[in-house]
Coordinates of C-alpha atoms and ligand atoms in Angstrom, one line a residue:
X1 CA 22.8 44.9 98.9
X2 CA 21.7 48.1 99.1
X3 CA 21.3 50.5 96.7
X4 CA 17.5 51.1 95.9
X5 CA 15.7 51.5 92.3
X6 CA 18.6 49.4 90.3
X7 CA 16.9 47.7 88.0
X8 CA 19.9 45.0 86.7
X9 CA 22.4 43.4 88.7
X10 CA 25.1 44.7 86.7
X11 CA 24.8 47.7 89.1
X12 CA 25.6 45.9 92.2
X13 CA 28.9 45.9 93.0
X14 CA 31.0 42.8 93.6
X15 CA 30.7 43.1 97.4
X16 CA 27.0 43.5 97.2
X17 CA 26.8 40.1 95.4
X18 CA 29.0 38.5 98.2
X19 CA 26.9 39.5 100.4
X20 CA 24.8 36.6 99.8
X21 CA 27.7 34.3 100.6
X22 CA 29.2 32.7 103.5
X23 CA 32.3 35.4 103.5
X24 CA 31.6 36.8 107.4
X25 CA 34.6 39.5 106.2
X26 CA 32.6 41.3 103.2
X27 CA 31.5 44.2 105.2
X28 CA 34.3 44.8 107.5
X29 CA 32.4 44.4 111.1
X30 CA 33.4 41.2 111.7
X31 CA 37.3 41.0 111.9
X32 CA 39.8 38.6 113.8
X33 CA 41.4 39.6 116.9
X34 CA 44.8 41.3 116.5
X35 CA 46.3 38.3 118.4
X36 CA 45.9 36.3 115.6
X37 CA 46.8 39.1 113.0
X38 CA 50.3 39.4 115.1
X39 CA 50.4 36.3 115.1
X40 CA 50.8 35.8 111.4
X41 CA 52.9 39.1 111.5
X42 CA 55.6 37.6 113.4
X43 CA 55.5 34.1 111.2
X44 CA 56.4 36.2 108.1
X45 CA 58.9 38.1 110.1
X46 CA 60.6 35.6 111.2
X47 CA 61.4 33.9 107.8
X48 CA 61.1 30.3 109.1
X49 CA 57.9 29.6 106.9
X50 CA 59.2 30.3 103.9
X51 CA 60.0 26.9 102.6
X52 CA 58.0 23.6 101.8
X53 CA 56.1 21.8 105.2
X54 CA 55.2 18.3 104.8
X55 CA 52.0 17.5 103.2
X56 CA 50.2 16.9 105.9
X57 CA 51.6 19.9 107.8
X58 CA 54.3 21.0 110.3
X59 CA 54.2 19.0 113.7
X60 CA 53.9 22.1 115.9
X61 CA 51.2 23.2 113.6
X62 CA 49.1 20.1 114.2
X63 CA 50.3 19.3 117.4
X64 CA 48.7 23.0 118.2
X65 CA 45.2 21.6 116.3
X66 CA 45.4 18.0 118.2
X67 CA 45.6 20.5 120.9
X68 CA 42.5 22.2 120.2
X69 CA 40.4 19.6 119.4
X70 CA 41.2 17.6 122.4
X71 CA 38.7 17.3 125.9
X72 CA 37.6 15.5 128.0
X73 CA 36.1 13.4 125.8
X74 CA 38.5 13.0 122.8
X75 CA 42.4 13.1 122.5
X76 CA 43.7 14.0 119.6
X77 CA 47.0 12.7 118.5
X78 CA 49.1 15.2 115.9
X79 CA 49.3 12.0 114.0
X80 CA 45.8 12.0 112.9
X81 CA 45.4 15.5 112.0
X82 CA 45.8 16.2 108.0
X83 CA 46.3 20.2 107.1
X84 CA 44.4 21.2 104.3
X85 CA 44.2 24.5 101.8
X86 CA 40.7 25.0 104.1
X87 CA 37.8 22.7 104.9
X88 CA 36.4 22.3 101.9
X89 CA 40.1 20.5 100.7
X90 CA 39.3 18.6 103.7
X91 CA 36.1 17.6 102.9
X92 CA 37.9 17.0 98.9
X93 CA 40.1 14.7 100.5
X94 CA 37.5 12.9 103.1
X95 CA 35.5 12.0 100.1
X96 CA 37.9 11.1 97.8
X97 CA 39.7 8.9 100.2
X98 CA 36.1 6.9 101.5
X99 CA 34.3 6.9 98.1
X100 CA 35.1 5.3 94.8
X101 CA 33.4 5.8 91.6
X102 CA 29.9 3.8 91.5
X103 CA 29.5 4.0 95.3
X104 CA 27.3 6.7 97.0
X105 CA 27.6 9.5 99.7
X106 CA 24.5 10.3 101.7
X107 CA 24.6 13.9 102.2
X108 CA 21.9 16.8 104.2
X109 CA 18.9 18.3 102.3
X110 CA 19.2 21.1 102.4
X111 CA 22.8 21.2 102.9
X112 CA 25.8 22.8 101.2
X113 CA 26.2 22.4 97.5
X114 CA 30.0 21.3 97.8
X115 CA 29.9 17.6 99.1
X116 CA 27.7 17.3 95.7
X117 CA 30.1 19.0 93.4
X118 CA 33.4 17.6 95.2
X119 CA 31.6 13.8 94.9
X120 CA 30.1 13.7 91.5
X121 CA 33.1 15.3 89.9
X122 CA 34.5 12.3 91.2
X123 CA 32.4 9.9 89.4
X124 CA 30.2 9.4 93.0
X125 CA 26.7 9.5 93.8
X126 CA 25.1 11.5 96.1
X127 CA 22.0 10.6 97.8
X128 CA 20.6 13.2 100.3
X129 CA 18.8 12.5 103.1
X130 CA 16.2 15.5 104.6
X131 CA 16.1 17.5 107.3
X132 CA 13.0 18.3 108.9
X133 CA 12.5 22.3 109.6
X134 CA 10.0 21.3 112.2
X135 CA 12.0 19.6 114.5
X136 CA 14.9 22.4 114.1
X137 CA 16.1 21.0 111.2
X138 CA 16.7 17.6 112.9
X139 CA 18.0 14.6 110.7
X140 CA 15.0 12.5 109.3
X141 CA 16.5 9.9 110.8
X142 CA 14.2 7.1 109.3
X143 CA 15.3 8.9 105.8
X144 CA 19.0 8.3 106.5
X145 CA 18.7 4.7 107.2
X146 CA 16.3 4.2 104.3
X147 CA 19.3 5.6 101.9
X148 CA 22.2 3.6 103.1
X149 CA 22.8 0.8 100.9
X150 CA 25.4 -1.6 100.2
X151 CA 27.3 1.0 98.2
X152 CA 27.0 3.7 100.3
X153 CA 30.8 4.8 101.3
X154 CA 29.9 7.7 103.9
X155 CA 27.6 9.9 105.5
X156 CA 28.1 13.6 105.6
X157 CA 27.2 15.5 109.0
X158 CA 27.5 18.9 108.6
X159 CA 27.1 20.7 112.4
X160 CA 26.3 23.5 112.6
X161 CA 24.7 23.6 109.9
X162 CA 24.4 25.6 106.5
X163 CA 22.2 27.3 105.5
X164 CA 19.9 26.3 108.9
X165 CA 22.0 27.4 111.4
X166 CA 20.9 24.3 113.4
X167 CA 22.7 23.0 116.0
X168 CA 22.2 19.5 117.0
X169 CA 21.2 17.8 120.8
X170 CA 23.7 15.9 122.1
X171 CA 20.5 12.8 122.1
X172 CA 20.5 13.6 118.2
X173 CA 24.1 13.3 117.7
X174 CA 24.0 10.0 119.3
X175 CA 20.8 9.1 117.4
X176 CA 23.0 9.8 114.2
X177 CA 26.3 7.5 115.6
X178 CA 24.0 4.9 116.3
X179 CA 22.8 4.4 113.0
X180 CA 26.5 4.9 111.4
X181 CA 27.5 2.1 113.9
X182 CA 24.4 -0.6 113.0
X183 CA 24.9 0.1 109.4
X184 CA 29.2 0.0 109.5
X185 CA 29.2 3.4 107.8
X186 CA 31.9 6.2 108.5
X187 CA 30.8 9.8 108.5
X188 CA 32.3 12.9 107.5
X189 CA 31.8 15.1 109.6
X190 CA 32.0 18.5 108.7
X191 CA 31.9 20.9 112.0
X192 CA 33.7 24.1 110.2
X193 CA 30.9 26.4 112.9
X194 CA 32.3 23.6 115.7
X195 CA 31.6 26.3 118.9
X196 CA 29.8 28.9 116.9
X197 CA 26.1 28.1 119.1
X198 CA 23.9 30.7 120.8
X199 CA 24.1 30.9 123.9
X200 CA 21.6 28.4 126.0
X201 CA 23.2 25.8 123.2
X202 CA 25.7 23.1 123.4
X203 CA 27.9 22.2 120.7
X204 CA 28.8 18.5 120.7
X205 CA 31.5 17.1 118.1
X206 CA 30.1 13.6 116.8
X207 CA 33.7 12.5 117.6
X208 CA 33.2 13.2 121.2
X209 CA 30.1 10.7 121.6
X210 CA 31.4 7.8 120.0
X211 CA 34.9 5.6 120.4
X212 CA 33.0 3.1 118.1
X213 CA 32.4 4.9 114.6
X214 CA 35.5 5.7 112.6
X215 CA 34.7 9.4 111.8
X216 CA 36.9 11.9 109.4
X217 CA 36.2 15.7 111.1
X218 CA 36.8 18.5 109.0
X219 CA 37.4 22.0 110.6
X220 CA 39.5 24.8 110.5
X221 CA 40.5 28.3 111.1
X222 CA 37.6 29.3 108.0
X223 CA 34.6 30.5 110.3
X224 CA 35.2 30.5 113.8
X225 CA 38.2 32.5 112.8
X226 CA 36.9 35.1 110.5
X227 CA 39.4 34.2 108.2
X228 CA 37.8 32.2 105.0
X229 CA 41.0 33.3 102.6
X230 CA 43.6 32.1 104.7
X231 CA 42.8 28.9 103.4
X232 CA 43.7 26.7 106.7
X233 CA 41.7 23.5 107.1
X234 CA 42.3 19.9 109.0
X235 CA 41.0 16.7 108.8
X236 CA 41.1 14.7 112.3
X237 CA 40.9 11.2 111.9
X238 CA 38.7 9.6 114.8
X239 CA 39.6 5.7 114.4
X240 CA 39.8 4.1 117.7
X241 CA 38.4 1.0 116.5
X242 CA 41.0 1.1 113.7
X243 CA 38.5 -0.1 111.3
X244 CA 39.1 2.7 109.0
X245 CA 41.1 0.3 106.9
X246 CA 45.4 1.9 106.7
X247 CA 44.4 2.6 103.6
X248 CA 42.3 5.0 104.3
X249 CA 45.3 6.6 106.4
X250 CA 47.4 6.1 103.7
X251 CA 45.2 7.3 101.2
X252 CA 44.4 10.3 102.8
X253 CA 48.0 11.1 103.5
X254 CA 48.9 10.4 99.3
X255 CA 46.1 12.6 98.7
X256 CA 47.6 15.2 100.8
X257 CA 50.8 15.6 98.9
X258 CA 48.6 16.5 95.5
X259 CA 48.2 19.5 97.0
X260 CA 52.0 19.8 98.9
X261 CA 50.5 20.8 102.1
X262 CA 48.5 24.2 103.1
X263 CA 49.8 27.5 103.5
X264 CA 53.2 27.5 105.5
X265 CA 52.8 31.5 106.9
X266 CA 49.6 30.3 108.7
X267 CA 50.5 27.1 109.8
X268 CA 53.5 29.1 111.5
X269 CA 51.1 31.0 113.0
X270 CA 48.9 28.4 114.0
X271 CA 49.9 27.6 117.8
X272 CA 49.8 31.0 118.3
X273 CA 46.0 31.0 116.9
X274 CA 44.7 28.5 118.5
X275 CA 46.4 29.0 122.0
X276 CA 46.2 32.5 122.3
X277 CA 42.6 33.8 120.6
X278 CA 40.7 35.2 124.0
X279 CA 38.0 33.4 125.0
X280 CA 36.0 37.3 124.6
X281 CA 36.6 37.4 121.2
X282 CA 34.8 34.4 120.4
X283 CA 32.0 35.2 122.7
X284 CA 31.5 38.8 121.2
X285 CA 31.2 37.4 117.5
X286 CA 28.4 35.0 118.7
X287 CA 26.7 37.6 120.4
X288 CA 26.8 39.7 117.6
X289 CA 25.6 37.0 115.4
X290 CA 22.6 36.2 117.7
X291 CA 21.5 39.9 118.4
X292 CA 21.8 39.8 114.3
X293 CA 19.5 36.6 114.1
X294 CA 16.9 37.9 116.6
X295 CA 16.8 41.0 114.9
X296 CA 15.8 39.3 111.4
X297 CA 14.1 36.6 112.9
X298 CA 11.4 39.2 114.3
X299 CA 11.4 41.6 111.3
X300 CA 10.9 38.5 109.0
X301 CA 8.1 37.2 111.5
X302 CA 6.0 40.1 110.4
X303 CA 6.0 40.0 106.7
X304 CA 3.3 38.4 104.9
X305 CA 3.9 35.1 103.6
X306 CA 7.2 34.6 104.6
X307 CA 8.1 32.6 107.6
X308 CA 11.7 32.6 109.4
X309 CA 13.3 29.7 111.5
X310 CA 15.5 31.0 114.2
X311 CA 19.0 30.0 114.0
X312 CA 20.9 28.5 116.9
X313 CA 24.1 28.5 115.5
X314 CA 26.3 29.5 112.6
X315 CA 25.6 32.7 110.6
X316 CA 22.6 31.7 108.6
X317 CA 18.8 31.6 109.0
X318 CA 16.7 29.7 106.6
X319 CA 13.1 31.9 105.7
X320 CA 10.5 30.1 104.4
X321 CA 8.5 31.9 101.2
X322 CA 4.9 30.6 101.0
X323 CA 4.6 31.3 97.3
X324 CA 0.8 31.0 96.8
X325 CA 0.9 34.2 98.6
X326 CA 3.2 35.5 95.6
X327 CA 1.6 34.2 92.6
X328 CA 4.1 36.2 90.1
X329 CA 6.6 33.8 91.2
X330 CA 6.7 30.4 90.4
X331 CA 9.6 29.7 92.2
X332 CA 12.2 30.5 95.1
X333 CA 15.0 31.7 92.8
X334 CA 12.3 34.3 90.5
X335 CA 11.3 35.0 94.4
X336 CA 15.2 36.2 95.0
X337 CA 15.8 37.5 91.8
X338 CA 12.8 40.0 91.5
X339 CA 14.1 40.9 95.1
X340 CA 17.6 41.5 94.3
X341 CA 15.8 43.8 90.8
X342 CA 14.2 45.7 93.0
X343 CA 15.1 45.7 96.5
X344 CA 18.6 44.9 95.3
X345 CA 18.7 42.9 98.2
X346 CA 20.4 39.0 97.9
X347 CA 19.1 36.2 99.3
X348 CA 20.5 32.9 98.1
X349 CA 17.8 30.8 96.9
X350 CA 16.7 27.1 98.2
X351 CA 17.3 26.0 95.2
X352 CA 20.9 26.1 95.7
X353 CA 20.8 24.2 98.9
X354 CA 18.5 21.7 97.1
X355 CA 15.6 23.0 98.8
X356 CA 12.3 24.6 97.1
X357 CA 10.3 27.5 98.8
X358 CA 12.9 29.0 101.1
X359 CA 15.8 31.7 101.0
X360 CA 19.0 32.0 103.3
X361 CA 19.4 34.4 104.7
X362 CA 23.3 35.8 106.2
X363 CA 23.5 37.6 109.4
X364 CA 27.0 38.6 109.2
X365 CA 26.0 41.9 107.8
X366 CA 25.7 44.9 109.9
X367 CA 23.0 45.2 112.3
X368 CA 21.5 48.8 110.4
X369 CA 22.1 46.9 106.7
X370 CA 20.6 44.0 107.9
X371 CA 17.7 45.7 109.6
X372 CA 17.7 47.8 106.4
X373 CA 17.4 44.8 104.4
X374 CA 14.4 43.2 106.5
X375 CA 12.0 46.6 105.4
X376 CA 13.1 46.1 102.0
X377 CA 12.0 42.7 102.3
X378 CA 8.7 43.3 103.9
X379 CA 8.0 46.1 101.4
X380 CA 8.9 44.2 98.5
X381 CA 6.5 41.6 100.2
X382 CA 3.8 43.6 100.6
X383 CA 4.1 44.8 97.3
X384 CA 3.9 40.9 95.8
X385 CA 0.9 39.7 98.1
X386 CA -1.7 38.4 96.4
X387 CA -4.2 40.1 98.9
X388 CA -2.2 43.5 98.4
X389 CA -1.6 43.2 95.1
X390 CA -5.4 42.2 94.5
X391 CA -6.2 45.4 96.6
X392 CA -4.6 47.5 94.4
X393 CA -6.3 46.1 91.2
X394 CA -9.8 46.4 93.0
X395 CA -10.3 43.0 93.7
X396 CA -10.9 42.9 96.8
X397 CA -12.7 45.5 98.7
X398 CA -11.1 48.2 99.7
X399 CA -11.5 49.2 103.5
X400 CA -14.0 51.6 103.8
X401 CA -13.4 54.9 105.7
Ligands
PLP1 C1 32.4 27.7 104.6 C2 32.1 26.3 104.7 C3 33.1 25.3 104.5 C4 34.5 25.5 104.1 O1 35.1 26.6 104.0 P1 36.6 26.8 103.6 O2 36.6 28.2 103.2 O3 37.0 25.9 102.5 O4 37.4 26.6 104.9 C5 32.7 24.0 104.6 N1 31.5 23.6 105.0 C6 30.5 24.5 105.2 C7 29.2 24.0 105.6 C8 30.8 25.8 105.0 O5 29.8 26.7 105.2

């Protein structure tokens, strides 16, 4: 991000370009607690995890994540829980288990570009349902009913969201089961930033509001963790109904031996993760992540033509550009790449979330980079307005003094 006057990304280094990514690790202020670090010391150490666990996992190991995603509400039995090489194998799996080639997946706009490339590599079609930035980024919900059809396999949830750092009501979530119940479909739901809510917010799993719809969760150890290359992901399967048809079990479970199960060191450390991570390390990353959204949030607010939507979750904020205040731009993504030229700051572009006119934004980064990155911004703003800009050319009168 932050070296000023480069003129061509080839002088950013590879960490700068992460930087625009969902790695939380890229900077080094955000690390995992050393529980979980001795954690995996002592499962190398001890030499039992060097060998080949069953495809869907060791029982402690998902015994320990039945564990964690149990409450009041939902009980998790180690039989339904599927390890995976992360969530996004999870939500591989998910989809490739539901979905068959000609049928569709309804999937968030904007939302995360995997569920597209994971589905249409698989000979599916994804239809995409909207969000509505208004309402917090609350499903359209007349949208998602209008694009379930007869073919339509799943629905994809993803909560907390990204890039909007939503976080969904409890009445929405049930809004959303409600529809997946009168139309028989099952939903993927993808809570990877389960917990990860500001405070004042509530996170409620989709599994915990319904016994009725059969829902695959995927989750892991990814985000809430700070851990994205350890590559541990699950899939719970929420069937109480069992209308998810055995094959879908089955399926899921065949699937899982492709990959011949997730990596054994973790999962050796995985009881000790998931029982033993304080409850303070979890509350100071969130309240480093909202000081870090507030900060943006109110640097952004001030910028001409651009116009931020305050998180309540997750690590991302979503900034709307009004481009006819920048009429050199034509688009989001010339937007973030005249920024990253000469600002070299990175924003990841709508465009990549299947949304025009915005920009994520990732508040993982250090508060003084981030805060360093907002003035860029506004400069580089300020610089681009057409009313500035116009000023400058003598367009429009200048003030007089
Ligand atoms: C990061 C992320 C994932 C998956 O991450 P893994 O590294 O595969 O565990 C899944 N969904 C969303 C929305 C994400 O942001």
């Amino acid at each position: 991000v932050f070296t000023r006057n480069c003129n061509s990304a080839e002088c950013l280094t590879e960490k700068q370009i992460y930087a625009a990514y969902r790695d939380p690790t890229t900077f080094g202020n955000l690390k995992p607690p050393k529980e979980v670090i001795e954690a995996v010391q002592e499962s190398v150490a001890s030499q039992l995890y060097n060998g080949y666990a069953p495809s869907t996992g060791y029982q402690k190991a998902r015994e320990a994540v039945a564990e964690y995603s149990s409450n009041e509400l939902v009980k998790v039995d180690p039989k339904d829980v599927i390890l995976c090489s992360g969530c996004s194998c999870a939500l591989d799996l998910c989809i490739t288990a539901l979905a068959r080639e000609g049928q569709n997946i309804l999937i968030p706009r904007p939302g995360f570009s995997i569920y597209r490339t994971l589905a249409e590599g698989l000979g599916i079609t994804v239809k995409t349902y909207n969000l509505r930035p208004e309402l917090g980024w609350e499903i359209d919900l007349d949208d998602l009913k209008e694009q379930i059809d007869e073919s339509t396999a799943a629905i994809v949830i993803n909560n907390p969201s990204n890039p909007c750092g939503s976080v969904f009501s409890r009445d929405h979530v049930l809004d959303i089961l409600d529809i997946a119940a009168r139309y028989y479909v099952p939903i993927i739901a993808d809570e990877i930033y389960e917990h990860m809510v500001f405070p004042g917010r509530t996170f409620h799993s989709l599994a915990s509001l319904s016994t009725e719809v059969p829902i695959l969760s995927c989750s892991g150890l990814t985000k809430r963790f700070l851990v994205p290359g350890w590559r541990m992901g699950w899939i719970i399967i929420h069937d109480r109904q069992n209308v998810l048809e055995a094959e879908i079990r089955k399926g899921l479970h065949c699937l899982s031996q492709r990959i011949i199960g997730s990596n054994t060191i973790v999962q050796g450390a995985l009881p000790t993760i998931l029982r033993k991570t304080p409850q303070k390390f979890f509350d100071d990353v969130i309240s480093t992540l909202h000081s870090h959204s507030k900060l943006a949030y109110n640097c952004i607010l001030k910028i001409p033509g651009l116009k931020p939507i305050m998180p309540d979750g997750a690590m991302y904020m979503m900034v709307y550009i009004d481009l006819s205040c920048f009429p050199e731009f034509n688009s989001d993504l010339e937007f973030v790449q005249r920024l990253l030229m000469e600002e070299s700051v990175f924003c990841l572009p709508g465009q990549c979330f299947d949304y025009r006119s915005y920009m994520r934004l990732v508040i993982t980064v250090p508060s003084d980079m981030l805060e360093e990155a907002c003035q860029r911004i506004q400069e580089f703003c300020e610089r681009h307005h057409y009313k500035t800009a116009e000023s400058r050319n003598g367009f429009v009168n200048e003030i007089p003094y």
